[in-house]
Amino acid sequence: MINLTRQRAFRPGAGLWSPAAMGIDHAQLDRDRIWHPFTQQRAWCEEEPLMIERGEGSHLIASDGRRYIDGVSSLWCNVHGHRHAGIDAAVAAQLEKIAHSTMLGLAHPGAAELADRLVELAPSGLSRVFYSESGSTAVEIALRMAFQFQLQRGGQHTRRTSFVHLRESYHGDTIGSVSVGGIDLFHSTYRPLLFPTHVVEPGDAEDLERVLSVHEEEIAAVIVEPLVQGAAGMLTHPPGYLRRVRELCDAFGVLLICDEVATGFGRTGTMFACEQEGIAPDLLCLAKGLTGGYLPLAATLSSERIYEGFLGAPEQYRTFFHGHTYTGNPLACAAALANLDAFAQERTLERLQPKIGLLWKLLDGVAAMPEVAEVRGRGIMVGIDLGAHDPALRLGHRVTVEARTRGAIVRPLGDVVVLMPPLSISETELRTLVEITAESISAACSDAYPASAKLAQAA
Ligand SMILES: Cc1ncc(COP(=O)(O)O)c(C=O)c1O
């Protein structure tokens, strides 16, 4: 297999060959060579991988030409659809200039312009932009900024070395972001490697108040996913919770970090979830939808107060010693600028509102299904909870497989089926997606519990 790949690289007349003609079996190469994220490889290798080669609007297109609705926006990041003309053109135009130059010691126009646009869009008071490449790194950076800021304030603030996060929180996969993670399945293995934190109940402001009043002097920051805890299975917070979190942080002199990696760029119906409770955090983490789902780019926005806490003469070493090679990559910045242009030109958020209305109306039918325990979420972020089942049944996965045969890609979180299509999805596509999901849930459940399905039919 490997030799075939090499042969392809050296073959003259590149236009004349095709993978099939060359005898390249990509599915086998995948099984032989790839280690997929969040995936039990043994189970993966028992199934035929779906090879996505192209995309168009709300659809993913496989190598065999079959089309699928992208029901999870390619892991919650696609915004305006695939092959969006404006973003395609912006990336191509940037490629004519330069693909990458460093931001360590140099600047470039795209990064500067994008930072200005983000500050304009973000909740007021956030005035500085620090780039990286993923949601995990955006969070890692926010944690390190908060920690170092408190240290550099001096005096009793140097004791503020700890963080508060919510139970069931998810902020990424690097060691810092895992430290403030609260999903045992993903995080508990690594506890010996992680820094200690304080954990509070999601949506329970009194619990936060209690923890802050006991540990006030040792806490650098509270970190939350505003309104919706995505990876927890689209857990939602009661109205007013986020506002109260902000008030408590102010009252106890603690920084607030909002992780809008999942909720940002329109997913909850507004550009940022924070807007819905009229608050601004001290640090805001953005990624996923920042480039419209095109390229890896993340941003950690900070208040001027935090930024100023790092100023000083070089030899004072108040510098933020952090920066990745591809930080603020020009191609990614070009995609992000075009993404923001599309939001404005296509009135994306305005046109999203009726689709959110339709989606939740359609979901009423799903919530009424006997197989469904609960449907929850906000805006265009949906979790369809199938209730507690034997993990060995892999019910969520069965739904994914069924949906695939019907023309939609959905990816579950355990037995919670997630729907999070691109904001640009049409009403017709939305109807089809919900219809396929409902049919797939029925089929998967009757497949997993054949006896009860027969009983139901007989009744
Ligand atoms: C709220 C939140 N924060 C951080 C992350 C991590 O982002 P990434 O996968 O880009 O590192 C995610 C990913 O799903 C997320 O949902």
JSON list of N, CA and C and ligand atoms in Angstrom, two decimals, residues 75-76 133-137 139 170-173 225 230-231 259-263 287-288, ligand 1:
[
{"chain": "A", "resi": 75, "resn": "LEU", "atom": "N", "xyz": [-17.86, 19.05, 12.62]},
{"chain": "A", "resi": 75, "resn": "LEU", "atom": "CA", "xyz": [-17.50, 19.24, 14.03]},
{"chain": "A", "resi": 75, "resn": "LEU", "atom": "C", "xyz": [-17.67, 20.70, 14.48]},
{"chain": "A", "resi": 76, "resn": "TRP", "atom": "N", "xyz": [-18.87, 21.20, 14.22]},
{"chain": "A", "resi": 76, "resn": "TRP", "atom": "CA", "xyz": [-19.36, 22.45, 14.80]},
{"chain": "A", "resi": 76, "resn": "TRP", "atom": "C", "xyz": [-18.63, 23.69, 14.30]},
{"chain": "A", "resi": 133, "resn": "GLU", "atom": "N", "xyz": [-4.39, 28.39, 17.23]},
{"chain": "A", "resi": 133, "resn": "GLU", "atom": "CA", "xyz": [-4.95, 27.57, 16.14]},
{"chain": "A", "resi": 133, "resn": "GLU", "atom": "C", "xyz": [-6.15, 26.72, 16.49]},
{"chain": "A", "resi": 134, "resn": "SER", "atom": "N", "xyz": [-6.44, 26.54, 17.76]},
{"chain": "A", "resi": 134, "resn": "SER", "atom": "CA", "xyz": [-7.56, 25.64, 18.09]},
{"chain": "A", "resi": 134, "resn": "SER", "atom": "C", "xyz": [-8.27, 26.15, 19.34]},
{"chain": "A", "resi": 135, "resn": "GLY", "atom": "N", "xyz": [-9.43, 25.58, 19.58]},
{"chain": "A", "resi": 135, "resn": "GLY", "atom": "CA", "xyz": [-10.17, 25.94, 20.78]},
{"chain": "A", "resi": 135, "resn": "GLY", "atom": "C", "xyz": [-9.37, 25.62, 22.03]},
{"chain": "A", "resi": 136, "resn": "SER", "atom": "N", "xyz": [-8.71, 24.48, 22.01]},
{"chain": "A", "resi": 136, "resn": "SER", "atom": "CA", "xyz": [-7.91, 24.07, 23.18]},
{"chain": "A", "resi": 136, "resn": "SER", "atom": "C", "xyz": [-6.83, 25.10, 23.49]},
{"chain": "A", "resi": 137, "resn": "THR", "atom": "N", "xyz": [-6.17, 25.58, 22.44]},
{"chain": "A", "resi": 137, "resn": "THR", "atom": "CA", "xyz": [-5.08, 26.53, 22.69]},
{"chain": "A", "resi": 137, "resn": "THR", "atom": "C", "xyz": [-5.63, 27.91, 23.07]},
{"chain": "A", "resi": 139, "resn": "VAL", "atom": "N", "xyz": [-8.12, 28.36, 24.94]},
{"chain": "A", "resi": 139, "resn": "VAL", "atom": "CA", "xyz": [-8.40, 28.22, 26.37]},
{"chain": "A", "resi": 139, "resn": "VAL", "atom": "C", "xyz": [-7.11, 28.18, 27.17]},
{"chain": "A", "resi": 170, "resn": "TYR", "atom": "N", "xyz": [-16.27, 21.17, 29.19]},
{"chain": "A", "resi": 170, "resn": "TYR", "atom": "CA", "xyz": [-15.27, 20.71, 28.21]},
{"chain": "A", "resi": 170, "resn": "TYR", "atom": "C", "xyz": [-14.64, 21.94, 27.58]},
{"chain": "A", "resi": 171, "resn": "HIS", "atom": "N", "xyz": [-13.31, 22.02, 27.68]},
{"chain": "A", "resi": 171, "resn": "HIS", "atom": "CA", "xyz": [-12.63, 23.20, 27.14]},
{"chain": "A", "resi": 171, "resn": "HIS", "atom": "C", "xyz": [-11.46, 22.82, 26.22]},
{"chain": "A", "resi": 172, "resn": "GLY", "atom": "N", "xyz": [-11.36, 21.54, 25.85]},
{"chain": "A", "resi": 172, "resn": "GLY", "atom": "CA", "xyz": [-10.30, 21.15, 24.93]},
{"chain": "A", "resi": 172, "resn": "GLY", "atom": "C", "xyz": [-9.44, 20.03, 25.49]},
{"chain": "A", "resi": 173, "resn": "ASP", "atom": "N", "xyz": [-8.38, 19.71, 24.74]},
{"chain": "A", "resi": 173, "resn": "ASP", "atom": "CA", "xyz": [-7.63, 18.48, 25.01]},
{"chain": "A", "resi": 173, "resn": "ASP", "atom": "C", "xyz": [-6.18, 18.70, 25.42]},
{"chain": "A", "resi": 225, "resn": "GLU", "atom": "N", "xyz": [-18.55, 27.76, 29.70]},
{"chain": "A", "resi": 225, "resn": "GLU", "atom": "CA", "xyz": [-19.10, 27.76, 28.34]},
{"chain": "A", "resi": 225, "resn": "GLU", "atom": "C", "xyz": [-20.45, 28.48, 28.49]},
{"chain": "A", "resi": 230, "resn": "GLY", "atom": "N", "xyz": [-21.57, 22.34, 25.44]},
{"chain": "A", "resi": 230, "resn": "GLY", "atom": "CA", "xyz": [-21.73, 21.54, 24.23]},
{"chain": "A", "resi": 230, "resn": "GLY", "atom": "C", "xyz": [-21.38, 20.07, 24.40]},
{"chain": "A", "resi": 231, "resn": "ALA", "atom": "N", "xyz": [-20.09, 19.80, 24.69]},
{"chain": "A", "resi": 231, "resn": "ALA", "atom": "CA", "xyz": [-19.63, 18.41, 24.72]},
{"chain": "A", "resi": 231, "resn": "ALA", "atom": "C", "xyz": [-20.27, 17.61, 25.86]},
{"chain": "A", "resi": 259, "resn": "ASP", "atom": "N", "xyz": [-15.68, 30.69, 27.32]},
{"chain": "A", "resi": 259, "resn": "ASP", "atom": "CA", "xyz": [-15.22, 29.84, 26.23]},
{"chain": "A", "resi": 259, "resn": "ASP", "atom": "C", "xyz": [-16.35, 29.74, 25.21]},
{"chain": "A", "resi": 260, "resn": "GLU", "atom": "N", "xyz": [-16.24, 30.56, 24.17]},
{"chain": "A", "resi": 260, "resn": "GLU", "atom": "CA", "xyz": [-17.27, 30.55, 23.11]},
{"chain": "A", "resi": 260, "resn": "GLU", "atom": "C", "xyz": [-16.76, 29.81, 21.87]},
{"chain": "A", "resi": 261, "resn": "VAL", "atom": "N", "xyz": [-15.88, 28.85, 22.11]},
{"chain": "A", "resi": 261, "resn": "VAL", "atom": "CA", "xyz": [-15.36, 28.06, 20.98]},
{"chain": "A", "resi": 261, "resn": "VAL", "atom": "C", "xyz": [-16.51, 27.38, 20.25]},
{"chain": "A", "resi": 262, "resn": "ALA", "atom": "N", "xyz": [-17.46, 26.83, 21.00]},
{"chain": "A", "resi": 262, "resn": "ALA", "atom": "CA", "xyz": [-18.60, 26.16, 20.36]},
{"chain": "A", "resi": 262, "resn": "ALA", "atom": "C", "xyz": [-19.76, 27.13, 20.13]},
{"chain": "A", "resi": 263, "resn": "THR", "atom": "N", "xyz": [-20.04, 27.99, 21.09]},
{"chain": "A", "resi": 263, "resn": "THR", "atom": "CA", "xyz": [-21.24, 28.84, 21.00]},
{"chain": "A", "resi": 263, "resn": "THR", "atom": "C", "xyz": [-21.05, 30.05, 20.09]},
{"chain": "A", "resi": 287, "resn": "ALA", "atom": "N", "xyz": [-12.80, 30.02, 18.39]},
{"chain": "A", "resi": 287, "resn": "ALA", "atom": "CA", "xyz": [-12.10, 29.16, 17.41]},
{"chain": "A", "resi": 287, "resn": "ALA", "atom": "C", "xyz": [-13.15, 28.66, 16.42]},
{"chain": "A", "resi": 288, "resn": "LYS", "atom": "N", "xyz": [-13.22, 27.37, 16.20]},
{"chain": "A", "resi": 288, "resn": "LYS", "atom": "CA", "xyz": [-14.20, 26.72, 15.31]},
{"chain": "A", "resi": 288, "resn": "LYS", "atom": "C", "xyz": [-14.75, 27.61, 14.19]},
{"chain": "B", "resi": 1, "resn": "LIG", "atom": "C1", "xyz": [-16.42, 24.77, 24.40]},
{"chain": "B", "resi": 1, "resn": "LIG", "atom": "C2", "xyz": [-15.22, 24.19, 23.72]},
{"chain": "B", "resi": 1, "resn": "LIG", "atom": "N1", "xyz": [-14.00, 24.62, 24.05]},
{"chain": "B", "resi": 1, "resn": "LIG", "atom": "C3", "xyz": [-12.91, 24.14, 23.48]},
{"chain": "B", "resi": 1, "resn": "LIG", "atom": "C4", "xyz": [-12.98, 23.16, 22.51]},
{"chain": "B", "resi": 1, "resn": "LIG", "atom": "C5", "xyz": [-11.73, 22.61, 21.89]},
{"chain": "B", "resi": 1, "resn": "LIG", "atom": "O1", "xyz": [-11.62, 23.07, 20.59]},
{"chain": "B", "resi": 1, "resn": "LIG", "atom": "P1", "xyz": [-10.58, 22.38, 19.58]},
{"chain": "B", "resi": 1, "resn": "LIG", "atom": "O2", "xyz": [-11.14, 21.04, 19.27]},
{"chain": "B", "resi": 1, "resn": "LIG", "atom": "O3", "xyz": [-10.56, 23.31, 18.40]},
{"chain": "B", "resi": 1, "resn": "LIG", "atom": "O4", "xyz": [-9.28, 22.31, 20.28]},
{"chain": "B", "resi": 1, "resn": "LIG", "atom": "C6", "xyz": [-14.24, 22.68, 22.13]},
{"chain": "B", "resi": 1, "resn": "LIG", "atom": "C7", "xyz": [-14.35, 21.63, 21.12]},
{"chain": "B", "resi": 1, "resn": "LIG", "atom": "O5", "xyz": [-15.39, 21.06, 20.88]},
{"chain": "B", "resi": 1, "resn": "LIG", "atom": "C8", "xyz": [-15.39, 23.19, 22.76]},
{"chain": "B", "resi": 1, "resn": "LIG", "atom": "O6", "xyz": [-16.61, 22.73, 22.46]}
]
